Amino acid sequence: DTAVSQTPKYLVTQMGNDKSIKCEQNLGHDTMYWYKQDSKKFLKIMFSYNNKELIINETVPNRFSPKSPDKAHLNLHINSLELGDSAVYFCASSSQGEGYTFGSGTRLTVV
Amino acid sequence: KNQVEQSPQSLIILEGKNCTLQCNYTVSPFSNLRWYKQDTGRGPVSLTIMTFSENTKSNGRYTATLDADTKQSSLHITASQLSDSASYICVVSAHTGGFKTIFGAGTRLFVKA
């Protein structure tokens, strides 16, 4: 069973479109995250969310918004996509004191 | 400024050889340090996690060390295999919550036959 699953694995879309990436975890973790990995392979956190608190990295444009229908899901919605949004986006989850479990990533290409 | 620096950027070794990857950090106040392995096209997978009081931790052929005084960690890979070819990422967390988790840029390891 996949612990953290994201869909789609690949996403190619045009500038200006709105798209969503879905993430689900079956580990019972209480916190979920979205990370962006750029071309230099740096992993940068975008959001951290548990059922109590959403923490937003202030450097993330407000075109990006996380949506959590329940504890096991944290989807990423992106409005008005730009070329610079092209990257690999990773979902992750954790429980307090434990390491992160990452999804396999979604490669977004904006053309 | 909280930073995590890894060296070398990339490394090529022959199958069966050992290697050591370095991680220096300035993250404070220190909570824990993790090493992750990231295969191409996959998400990072945890190898080890160490807190302030631990200075060595092993996971199979992987051995991580931590010197909290000098703020340095290393990941030693013994008897390398072709499947060890991947990026190895050092991640350091601070005591506070929020975004006090800093990822290094990773070391890209290539193991050749």
mmCIF file of C-alpha atoms in Angstrom, chain B residues 42-105:
data_model
loop_
_atom_site.group_PDB
_atom_site.id
_atom_site.type_symbol
_atom_site.label_atom_id
_atom_site.label_comp_id
_atom_site.label_asym_id
_atom_site.label_seq_id
_atom_site.Cartn_x
_atom_site.Cartn_y
_atom_site.Cartn_z
ATOM 1 C CA ARG B 42 10.884 9.602 -6.540
ATOM 2 C CA GLY B 43 10.237 11.290 -3.231
ATOM 3 C CA PRO B 44 12.878 11.328 -0.474
ATOM 4 C CA VAL B 45 12.984 8.277 1.799
ATOM 5 C CA SER B 46 14.240 8.531 5.375
ATOM 6 C CA LEU B 47 17.518 6.742 6.199
ATOM 7 C CA THR B 48 18.333 7.956 9.716
ATOM 8 C CA ILE B 49 17.195 10.471 12.290
ATOM 9 C CA MET B 50 19.378 11.719 15.126
ATOM 10 C CA THR B 51 18.704 13.976 18.066
ATOM 11 C CA PHE B 52 21.141 16.080 20.048
ATOM 12 C CA SER B 53 22.238 13.246 22.327
ATOM 13 C CA GLU B 54 22.979 10.744 19.561
ATOM 14 C CA ASN B 55 26.259 10.752 17.701
ATOM 15 C CA THR B 56 25.995 7.606 15.589
ATOM 16 C CA LYS B 57 23.141 5.755 13.992
ATOM 17 C CA SER B 58 23.210 2.929 11.470
ATOM 18 C CA ASN B 59 20.723 1.633 8.962
ATOM 19 C CA GLY B 60 22.217 -1.343 7.150
ATOM 20 C CA ARG B 61 25.183 -0.145 5.101
ATOM 21 C CA TYR B 62 24.412 3.476 5.977
ATOM 22 C CA THR B 63 25.982 5.011 9.094
ATOM 23 C CA ALA B 64 25.283 8.596 10.093
ATOM 24 C CA THR B 65 27.334 10.553 12.609
ATOM 25 C CA LEU B 66 26.505 13.786 14.358
ATOM 26 C CA ASP B 67 28.743 16.264 16.160
ATOM 27 C CA ALA B 68 26.344 18.783 17.674
ATOM 28 C CA ASP B 69 29.230 20.898 18.983
ATOM 29 C CA THR B 70 30.740 21.540 15.565
ATOM 30 C CA LYS B 71 27.322 21.270 13.841
ATOM 31 C CA GLN B 72 28.496 18.637 11.430
ATOM 32 C CA SER B 73 27.081 15.345 10.271
ATOM 33 C CA SER B 74 28.314 12.700 7.888
ATOM 34 C CA LEU B 75 26.713 9.782 6.090
ATOM 35 C CA HIS B 76 29.022 6.845 5.442
ATOM 36 C CA ILE B 77 28.049 4.249 2.868
ATOM 37 C CA THR B 78 29.847 0.928 3.084
ATOM 38 C CA ALA B 79 30.383 -1.501 0.199
ATOM 39 C CA SER B 80 28.413 0.618 -2.247
ATOM 40 C CA GLN B 81 25.957 -0.951 -4.671
ATOM 41 C CA LEU B 82 24.621 0.285 -7.977
ATOM 42 C CA SER B 83 21.272 0.902 -6.282
ATOM 43 C CA ASP B 84 22.924 3.446 -3.993
ATOM 44 C CA SER B 85 23.030 5.857 -6.943
ATOM 45 C CA ALA B 86 20.739 8.654 -5.782
ATOM 46 C CA SER B 87 20.679 12.059 -4.137
ATOM 47 C CA TYR B 88 21.308 12.141 -0.409
ATOM 48 C CA ILE B 89 19.676 15.010 1.415
ATOM 49 C CA CYS B 90 20.510 16.294 4.881
ATOM 50 C CA VAL B 91 17.571 17.857 6.736
ATOM 51 C CA VAL B 92 17.889 19.782 9.988
ATOM 52 C CA SER B 93 15.008 20.829 12.238
ATOM 53 C CA ALA B 94 14.890 23.396 15.009
ATOM 54 C CA HIS B 95 12.968 23.188 18.280
ATOM 55 C CA THR B 96 10.314 25.654 17.214
ATOM 56 C CA GLY B 97 7.512 24.732 14.860
ATOM 57 C CA GLY B 98 6.536 26.432 11.649
ATOM 58 C CA PHE B 99 9.137 26.343 8.920
ATOM 59 C CA LYS B 100 12.207 25.610 11.002
ATOM 60 C CA THR B 101 13.029 22.594 8.875
ATOM 61 C CA ILE B 102 15.842 23.268 6.460
ATOM 62 C CA PHE B 103 16.773 20.975 3.585
ATOM 63 C CA GLY B 104 20.253 20.787 2.141
ATOM 64 C CA ALA B 105 20.695 20.792 -1.623
#
